[in-house]
Amino acid sequence: MSDPDLRLWQILSLTSEIYLLNQEDEPTPFAFFVEEKEIVKTLEGVLDTSNELNAENVVDIVYQRQSIFRVQAVTRCTSSMPGHAEAVISVKFSPDGEKLASGSGDTTVRFWDVVTQTPHHTCKGHKNWVLCIAWSPDSTRLVSGCKNGAILQWDPNTGQQKGQLMKGHTQWITALAWKPYHSDPSSRYFASSSKDGDIRIWDAFLCKCIRILTGHTKSVTALQWGGAGLMYSASQDTTIRVWRADDGVLCRTLKGHAHWVNTLTLNVDYVLKRGSSFDPNVSVDPSNPETVHKAAKHRYDLVVSGSGERLVSGSDDFTLYLWNPEKDSKPIARMTGHQQLVNDVRFSPDTRTLASASFDKSIRLWDGRNG
């Protein structure tokens, strides 16, 4: 094979590969590498031409899918919504995107209209700072936890309290998490964690605690309810615990961090919180619960079909860990680079990228598959 024929064959093969890679609903750009050198202009430009190439040479071309970030400078605030009398500690959009809820040090929960950017309801009932809030997956309810360990449930349409006060934790609430929609279409169950070291699972219809998960020796700092029947908790005792939510059995303890674990995120966060009826890319009749449930399960299955649920933890020890918590207690990767404690970490909706935030004033982006 002559040099021109070889180059033509390489170009045709590469073109065919790119065509196959882009046969997706949402085509994304790819970067191509030869021996860790990115192909920017031509393949010939990155090849070692000191040795003559012939038809028997094999050139390995590695491709990497790229995430698309649309960055726009924020030049002005679109709206300011005053009302709270003390610091606003927590704020969350509803899964359907129509409402915003906030919890404050003034002991109230407020609901806001996202479109008109006006207040809807002011909910009074807590006796201390409202530290965390969480929407039910169907957007019909909101739970709030406060500094004295109490949990209340609210109707976002009326602003009225639903059911009785839920009490059991002896110290303040640190996190709230609902059971995913595809596992609980009625949005009946949620979990809470506390500085007292316990995790409690609640029946929102009965306003009763149905299970207590104990084992952490210090404050629980983060809580995630996964889509495979597992629950994940992080603690100041430096561990992450994996629980079977249905019966409260401890499956495994993930160790590796040298200091407090501050934050957790799952690669399925986006699909768990949005279900399917609220996804603009999925056409589902919201009036048909069975269809909505099947679509939500299908979206979850698509995300985990490749590598399962992946968990990422961030710590006061400046590091992050990537885990496969369903199968292994050893981390997939240890991510270093931050110079101070890690405050937060999140997967991008497409799960390809991780973003971590730190006290070192930086945000770092990581490969969501391998760290």
mmCIF file of C-alpha atoms in Angstrom, residues 32-326:
data_model
loop_
_atom_site.group_PDB
_atom_site.id
_atom_site.type_symbol
_atom_site.label_atom_id
_atom_site.label_comp_id
_atom_site.label_asym_id
_atom_site.label_seq_id
_atom_site.Cartn_x
_atom_site.Cartn_y
_atom_site.Cartn_z
ATOM 1 C CA PHE A 32 -8.922 12.340 19.386
ATOM 2 C CA PHE A 33 -5.465 11.445 20.678
ATOM 3 C CA VAL A 34 -2.443 9.518 19.428
ATOM 4 C CA GLU A 35 0.010 8.600 22.197
ATOM 5 C CA GLU A 36 -1.545 11.278 24.448
ATOM 6 C CA LYS A 37 -1.101 13.955 21.745
ATOM 7 C CA GLU A 38 -4.369 15.568 20.680
ATOM 8 C CA ILE A 39 -5.140 15.648 16.955
ATOM 9 C CA VAL A 40 -5.786 19.348 16.439
ATOM 10 C CA LYS A 41 -5.340 19.730 12.680
ATOM 11 C CA THR A 42 -4.130 16.593 10.924
ATOM 12 C CA LEU A 43 -3.298 13.034 11.882
ATOM 13 C CA GLU A 44 0.081 13.398 10.213
ATOM 14 C CA GLY A 45 0.888 16.304 12.525
ATOM 15 C CA VAL A 46 0.970 14.097 15.640
ATOM 16 C CA LEU A 47 2.610 11.001 14.157
ATOM 17 C CA ASP A 48 6.280 10.260 14.630
ATOM 18 C CA THR A 49 7.501 10.614 11.060
ATOM 19 C CA SER A 50 11.099 9.733 11.917
ATOM 20 C CA ASN A 51 10.172 6.102 11.261
ATOM 21 C CA GLU A 52 8.618 5.285 7.920
ATOM 22 C CA LEU A 53 4.987 4.175 8.127
ATOM 23 C CA ASN A 54 3.756 1.251 6.102
ATOM 24 C CA ALA A 55 0.610 -0.829 5.808
ATOM 25 C CA GLU A 56 1.671 -3.058 8.707
ATOM 26 C CA ASN A 57 1.926 -0.227 11.229
ATOM 27 C CA VAL A 58 -0.950 0.026 13.708
ATOM 28 C CA VAL A 59 -1.779 3.517 14.954
ATOM 29 C CA ASP A 60 -3.970 3.592 18.054
ATOM 30 C CA ILE A 61 -6.356 6.544 18.022
ATOM 31 C CA VAL A 62 -8.076 7.191 21.345
ATOM 32 C CA TYR A 63 -11.269 9.228 21.370
ATOM 33 C CA GLN A 64 -12.812 11.009 24.336
ATOM 34 C CA ARG A 65 -16.333 12.358 24.508
ATOM 35 C CA GLN A 66 -16.453 16.056 25.432
ATOM 36 C CA SER A 67 -19.057 17.809 27.570
ATOM 37 C CA ILE A 68 -20.587 21.021 26.268
ATOM 38 C CA PHE A 69 -20.622 24.024 28.589
ATOM 39 C CA ARG A 70 -22.468 27.148 27.589
ATOM 40 C CA VAL A 71 -20.948 29.991 29.554
ATOM 41 C CA GLN A 72 -22.611 33.366 29.692
ATOM 42 C CA ALA A 73 -21.447 36.284 31.780
ATOM 43 C CA VAL A 74 -23.961 37.361 34.404
ATOM 44 C CA THR A 75 -24.157 41.134 34.210
ATOM 45 C CA ARG A 76 -27.235 41.806 36.279
ATOM 46 C CA CYS A 77 -29.615 40.262 38.795
ATOM 47 C CA THR A 78 -32.934 39.422 37.140
ATOM 48 C CA SER A 79 -34.900 39.689 40.344
ATOM 49 C CA SER A 80 -34.584 40.167 44.079
ATOM 50 C CA MET A 81 -37.186 38.498 46.265
ATOM 51 C CA PRO A 82 -37.223 40.058 49.735
ATOM 52 C CA GLY A 83 -39.304 38.749 52.603
ATOM 53 C CA HIS A 84 -37.217 36.717 55.022
ATOM 54 C CA ALA A 85 -36.219 38.562 58.191
ATOM 55 C CA GLU A 86 -33.037 36.535 58.796
ATOM 56 C CA ALA A 87 -30.429 34.680 56.754
ATOM 57 C CA VAL A 88 -31.756 32.393 53.998
ATOM 58 C CA ILE A 89 -30.098 29.040 54.712
ATOM 59 C CA SER A 90 -31.614 26.712 52.106
ATOM 60 C CA VAL A 91 -33.302 27.146 48.737
ATOM 61 C CA LYS A 92 -34.645 24.532 46.283
ATOM 62 C CA PHE A 93 -36.532 24.535 42.971
ATOM 63 C CA SER A 94 -39.446 22.123 42.685
ATOM 64 C CA PRO A 95 -38.892 19.188 40.283
ATOM 65 C CA ASP A 96 -41.485 20.638 37.885
ATOM 66 C CA GLY A 97 -39.577 23.928 37.844
ATOM 67 C CA GLU A 98 -42.628 26.031 38.652
ATOM 68 C CA LYS A 99 -41.953 26.914 42.284
ATOM 69 C CA LEU A 100 -39.095 27.859 44.533
ATOM 70 C CA ALA A 101 -38.929 27.137 48.259
ATOM 71 C CA SER A 102 -36.656 28.711 50.852
ATOM 72 C CA GLY A 103 -35.855 28.080 54.500
ATOM 73 C CA SER A 104 -34.552 30.758 56.814
ATOM 74 C CA GLY A 105 -33.154 31.634 60.189
ATOM 75 C CA ASP A 106 -36.400 33.528 60.794
ATOM 76 C CA THR A 107 -37.985 30.042 61.361
ATOM 77 C CA THR A 108 -40.216 30.247 58.261
ATOM 78 C CA VAL A 109 -40.463 28.384 54.963
ATOM 79 C CA ARG A 110 -41.524 30.450 51.958
ATOM 80 C CA PHE A 111 -42.873 29.444 48.554
ATOM 81 C CA TRP A 112 -42.226 31.651 45.519
ATOM 82 C CA ASP A 113 -43.579 31.765 41.969
ATOM 83 C CA VAL A 114 -40.649 31.321 39.576
ATOM 84 C CA VAL A 115 -42.381 32.975 36.606
ATOM 85 C CA THR A 116 -43.674 36.104 38.314
ATOM 86 C CA GLN A 117 -40.904 36.059 40.946
ATOM 87 C CA THR A 118 -43.403 36.893 43.662
ATOM 88 C CA PRO A 119 -44.084 35.267 47.062
ATOM 89 C CA HIS A 120 -46.875 32.717 47.347
ATOM 90 C CA HIS A 121 -46.972 31.543 50.943
ATOM 91 C CA THR A 122 -45.168 32.066 54.232
ATOM 92 C CA CYS A 123 -45.236 28.898 56.327
ATOM 93 C CA LYS A 124 -44.910 29.202 60.089
ATOM 94 C CA GLY A 125 -44.506 26.299 62.479
ATOM 95 C CA HIS A 126 -40.832 25.820 63.241
ATOM 96 C CA LYS A 127 -39.452 27.180 66.508
ATOM 97 C CA ASN A 128 -35.845 27.442 65.341
ATOM 98 C CA TRP A 129 -33.754 28.023 62.221
ATOM 99 C CA VAL A 130 -34.887 26.070 59.146
ATOM 100 C CA LEU A 131 -31.663 24.378 58.028
ATOM 101 C CA CYS A 132 -32.727 22.151 55.128
ATOM 102 C CA ILE A 133 -35.680 21.546 52.814
ATOM 103 C CA ALA A 134 -36.533 18.874 50.225
ATOM 104 C CA TRP A 135 -39.263 18.595 47.571
ATOM 105 C CA SER A 136 -41.115 15.341 47.014
ATOM 106 C CA PRO A 137 -40.363 13.882 43.546
ATOM 107 C CA ASP A 138 -43.918 14.652 42.381
ATOM 108 C CA SER A 139 -43.658 18.312 43.509
ATOM 109 C CA THR A 140 -46.782 18.021 45.688
ATOM 110 C CA ARG A 141 -45.063 18.345 49.081
ATOM 111 C CA LEU A 142 -42.066 19.858 50.800
ATOM 112 C CA VAL A 143 -40.417 18.759 54.039
ATOM 113 C CA SER A 144 -38.290 21.049 56.180
ATOM 114 C CA GLY A 145 -35.933 20.346 59.074
ATOM 115 C CA CYS A 146 -34.812 22.776 61.740
ATOM 116 C CA LYS A 147 -32.149 23.309 64.367
ATOM 117 C CA ASN A 148 -34.141 21.731 67.211
ATOM 118 C CA GLY A 149 -34.507 18.420 65.320
ATOM 119 C CA ALA A 150 -38.131 18.867 64.222
ATOM 120 C CA ILE A 151 -39.440 18.109 60.718
ATOM 121 C CA LEU A 152 -42.568 19.613 59.159
ATOM 122 C CA GLN A 153 -44.391 18.902 55.914
ATOM 123 C CA TRP A 154 -46.026 21.565 53.729
ATOM 124 C CA ASP A 155 -48.526 21.845 50.884
ATOM 125 C CA PRO A 156 -46.939 24.192 48.294
ATOM 126 C CA ASN A 157 -50.327 25.068 46.790
ATOM 127 C CA THR A 158 -51.840 26.333 50.038
ATOM 128 C CA GLY A 159 -48.839 26.909 52.282
ATOM 129 C CA GLN A 160 -50.553 24.869 54.986
ATOM 130 C CA GLN A 161 -48.844 22.321 57.203
ATOM 131 C CA LYS A 162 -49.664 18.721 56.281
ATOM 132 C CA GLY A 163 -49.933 16.289 59.155
ATOM 133 C CA GLN A 164 -48.286 16.597 62.522
ATOM 134 C CA LEU A 165 -44.805 17.638 63.557
ATOM 135 C CA MET A 166 -42.272 14.824 63.162
ATOM 136 C CA LYS A 167 -39.957 14.585 66.135
ATOM 137 C CA GLY A 168 -37.279 12.040 67.000
ATOM 138 C CA HIS A 169 -33.851 13.486 66.338
ATOM 139 C CA THR A 170 -32.168 14.912 69.422
ATOM 140 C CA GLN A 171 -30.048 17.453 67.544
ATOM 141 C CA TRP A 172 -30.433 19.551 64.421
ATOM 142 C CA ILE A 173 -31.358 18.151 61.013
ATOM 143 C CA THR A 174 -28.477 18.068 58.529
ATOM 144 C CA ALA A 175 -30.095 16.583 55.398
ATOM 145 C CA LEU A 176 -33.391 15.368 53.907
ATOM 146 C CA ALA A 177 -33.821 12.941 50.994
ATOM 147 C CA TRP A 178 -36.937 11.474 49.344
ATOM 148 C CA LYS A 179 -37.248 7.955 48.005
ATOM 149 C CA PRO A 180 -36.918 8.152 44.186
ATOM 150 C CA TYR A 181 -40.064 8.426 42.082
ATOM 151 C CA HIS A 182 -39.508 5.214 40.107
ATOM 152 C CA SER A 183 -39.358 3.294 43.412
ATOM 153 C CA ASP A 184 -42.125 5.230 45.159
ATOM 154 C CA PRO A 185 -44.588 6.883 42.708
ATOM 155 C CA SER A 186 -46.800 8.035 45.583
ATOM 156 C CA SER A 187 -43.876 9.960 47.157
ATOM 157 C CA ARG A 188 -44.631 8.483 50.548
ATOM 158 C CA TYR A 189 -41.199 7.957 52.108
ATOM 159 C CA PHE A 190 -38.297 10.233 52.913
ATOM 160 C CA ALA A 191 -35.217 10.103 55.131
ATOM 161 C CA SER A 192 -33.548 12.556 57.467
ATOM 162 C CA SER A 193 -30.097 12.770 59.007
ATOM 163 C CA SER A 194 -28.942 14.660 62.056
ATOM 164 C CA LYS A 195 -26.033 15.894 64.096
ATOM 165 C CA ASP A 196 -27.052 13.153 66.569
ATOM 166 C CA GLY A 197 -25.503 10.583 64.172
ATOM 167 C CA ASP A 198 -28.763 8.841 63.234
ATOM 168 C CA ILE A 199 -30.668 8.451 59.972
ATOM 169 C CA ARG A 200 -34.440 8.125 60.208
ATOM 170 C CA ILE A 201 -36.878 6.936 57.536
ATOM 171 C CA TRP A 202 -40.342 8.492 57.693
ATOM 172 C CA ASP A 203 -43.801 7.718 56.346
ATOM 173 C CA ALA A 204 -44.937 11.130 55.089
ATOM 174 C CA PHE A 205 -48.598 10.049 54.993
ATOM 175 C CA LEU A 206 -48.629 8.969 58.640
ATOM 176 C CA CYS A 207 -45.944 11.444 59.798
ATOM 177 C CA LYS A 208 -44.244 8.607 61.666
ATOM 178 C CA CYS A 209 -40.698 7.280 61.824
ATOM 179 C CA ILE A 210 -40.668 3.705 60.530
ATOM 180 C CA ARG A 211 -36.943 2.930 60.793
ATOM 181 C CA ILE A 212 -33.809 4.240 62.508
ATOM 182 C CA LEU A 213 -30.360 3.575 61.043
ATOM 183 C CA THR A 214 -27.583 3.794 63.607
ATOM 184 C CA GLY A 215 -23.838 3.274 63.370
ATOM 185 C CA HIS A 216 -22.198 6.610 62.726
ATOM 186 C CA THR A 217 -20.286 7.828 65.760
ATOM 187 C CA LYS A 218 -20.437 11.530 64.879
ATOM 188 C CA SER A 219 -22.696 13.944 63.022
ATOM 189 C CA VAL A 220 -24.130 12.792 59.680
ATOM 190 C CA THR A 221 -23.239 15.502 57.161
ATOM 191 C CA ALA A 222 -24.796 14.287 53.891
ATOM 192 C CA LEU A 223 -27.502 11.869 52.784
ATOM 193 C CA GLN A 224 -28.466 10.392 49.406
ATOM 194 C CA TRP A 225 -31.304 7.970 48.568
ATOM 195 C CA GLY A 226 -30.205 6.025 45.501
ATOM 196 C CA GLY A 227 -32.309 4.390 42.839
ATOM 197 C CA ALA A 228 -31.234 0.793 43.483
ATOM 198 C CA GLY A 229 -32.722 0.509 46.958
ATOM 199 C CA LEU A 230 -29.618 1.789 48.715
ATOM 200 C CA MET A 231 -29.080 4.830 50.903
ATOM 201 C CA TYR A 232 -25.752 6.585 51.372
ATOM 202 C CA SER A 233 -24.707 8.632 54.407
ATOM 203 C CA ALA A 234 -21.520 10.594 55.095
ATOM 204 C CA SER A 235 -20.285 11.605 58.504
ATOM 205 C CA GLN A 236 -17.760 13.536 60.518
ATOM 206 C CA ASP A 237 -16.507 10.116 61.656
ATOM 207 C CA THR A 238 -14.705 10.063 58.224
ATOM 208 C CA THR A 239 -16.805 7.176 56.862
ATOM 209 C CA ILE A 240 -19.529 6.708 54.276
ATOM 210 C CA ARG A 241 -22.104 4.047 55.014
ATOM 211 C CA VAL A 242 -24.196 2.142 52.490
ATOM 212 C CA TRP A 243 -27.593 1.016 53.787
ATOM 213 C CA ARG A 244 -30.341 -1.169 52.391
ATOM 214 C CA ALA A 245 -33.293 1.201 52.668
ATOM 215 C CA ASP A 246 -36.055 -1.417 52.861
ATOM 216 C CA ASP A 247 -34.830 -3.040 56.073
ATOM 217 C CA GLY A 248 -32.055 -0.749 57.330
ATOM 218 C CA VAL A 249 -29.279 -3.333 56.983
ATOM 219 C CA LEU A 250 -25.764 -1.883 56.732
ATOM 220 C CA CYS A 251 -24.287 -3.240 53.489
ATOM 221 C CA ARG A 252 -20.783 -1.805 53.703
ATOM 222 C CA THR A 253 -18.697 1.003 55.132
ATOM 223 C CA LEU A 254 -16.552 3.043 52.754
ATOM 224 C CA LYS A 255 -13.273 4.212 54.269
ATOM 225 C CA GLY A 256 -10.485 6.317 52.841
ATOM 226 C CA HIS A 257 -10.955 9.904 53.912
ATOM 227 C CA ALA A 258 -8.711 11.187 56.698
ATOM 228 C CA HIS A 259 -11.107 13.861 57.951
ATOM 229 C CA TRP A 260 -14.793 14.827 57.933
ATOM 230 C CA VAL A 261 -16.759 13.873 54.824
ATOM 231 C CA ASN A 262 -18.719 16.984 53.853
ATOM 232 C CA THR A 263 -20.642 16.139 50.706
ATOM 233 C CA LEU A 264 -21.969 13.306 48.531
ATOM 234 C CA THR A 265 -23.307 13.176 44.999
ATOM 235 C CA LEU A 266 -24.658 10.401 42.764
ATOM 236 C CA ASN A 267 -24.364 10.136 38.996
ATOM 237 C CA VAL A 268 -28.134 9.533 38.958
ATOM 238 C CA ASP A 269 -29.050 12.686 40.918
ATOM 239 C CA TYR A 270 -30.525 14.454 37.906
ATOM 240 C CA VAL A 271 -32.851 11.664 36.783
ATOM 241 C CA LEU A 272 -33.905 10.831 40.344
ATOM 242 C CA LYS A 273 -34.904 14.390 41.158
ATOM 243 C CA ARG A 274 -36.638 15.148 37.864
ATOM 244 C CA GLY A 275 -38.401 11.824 37.311
ATOM 245 C CA SER A 276 -39.721 11.929 33.747
ATOM 246 C CA SER A 277 -42.913 13.969 33.584
ATOM 247 C CA PHE A 278 -40.871 17.118 34.272
ATOM 248 C CA ASP A 279 -38.177 16.431 31.690
ATOM 249 C CA PRO A 280 -38.601 18.637 28.593
ATOM 250 C CA ASN A 281 -36.750 16.047 26.504
ATOM 251 C CA VAL A 282 -39.231 13.263 27.324
ATOM 252 C CA SER A 283 -42.814 13.272 26.057
ATOM 253 C CA VAL A 284 -44.939 11.759 28.823
ATOM 254 C CA ASP A 285 -48.578 12.309 29.721
ATOM 255 C CA PRO A 286 -48.392 13.525 33.351
ATOM 256 C CA SER A 287 -52.025 12.516 33.932
ATOM 257 C CA ASN A 288 -51.138 8.833 33.452
ATOM 258 C CA PRO A 289 -49.240 7.694 36.590
ATOM 259 C CA GLU A 290 -48.327 4.306 35.147
ATOM 260 C CA THR A 291 -46.749 5.856 32.057
ATOM 261 C CA VAL A 292 -44.856 8.397 34.143
ATOM 262 C CA HIS A 293 -43.568 5.661 36.453
ATOM 263 C CA LYS A 294 -42.350 3.506 33.550
ATOM 264 C CA ALA A 295 -40.650 6.465 31.902
ATOM 265 C CA ALA A 296 -38.884 7.420 35.141
ATOM 266 C CA LYS A 297 -37.632 3.852 35.579
ATOM 267 C CA HIS A 298 -36.479 3.774 31.954
ATOM 268 C CA ARG A 299 -34.475 6.985 32.366
ATOM 269 C CA TYR A 300 -32.825 5.650 35.499
ATOM 270 C CA ASP A 301 -31.961 2.339 33.817
ATOM 271 C CA LEU A 302 -30.339 4.179 30.906
ATOM 272 C CA VAL A 303 -27.993 6.079 33.211
ATOM 273 C CA VAL A 304 -26.904 3.026 35.214
ATOM 274 C CA SER A 305 -26.758 0.601 32.278
ATOM 275 C CA GLY A 306 -23.055 1.210 31.726
ATOM 276 C CA SER A 307 -21.416 1.398 35.133
ATOM 277 C CA GLY A 308 -24.189 1.367 37.748
ATOM 278 C CA GLU A 309 -24.642 3.962 40.452
ATOM 279 C CA ARG A 310 -21.472 5.931 41.087
ATOM 280 C CA LEU A 311 -20.946 7.928 44.270
ATOM 281 C CA VAL A 312 -18.500 10.774 44.845
ATOM 282 C CA SER A 313 -17.494 12.095 48.263
ATOM 283 C CA GLY A 314 -15.701 15.310 49.210
ATOM 284 C CA SER A 315 -13.854 15.876 52.465
ATOM 285 C CA ASP A 316 -12.051 18.221 54.832
ATOM 286 C CA ASP A 317 -8.884 16.316 53.871
ATOM 287 C CA PHE A 318 -8.897 18.242 50.516
ATOM 288 C CA THR A 319 -9.671 15.085 48.491
ATOM 289 C CA LEU A 320 -12.549 13.484 46.627
ATOM 290 C CA TYR A 321 -13.218 9.782 46.122
ATOM 291 C CA LEU A 322 -15.142 8.037 43.345
ATOM 292 C CA TRP A 323 -16.941 4.863 44.471
ATOM 293 C CA ASN A 324 -18.937 1.971 43.048
ATOM 294 C CA PRO A 325 -20.911 1.547 46.295
ATOM 295 C CA GLU A 326 -23.243 -1.223 45.117
#
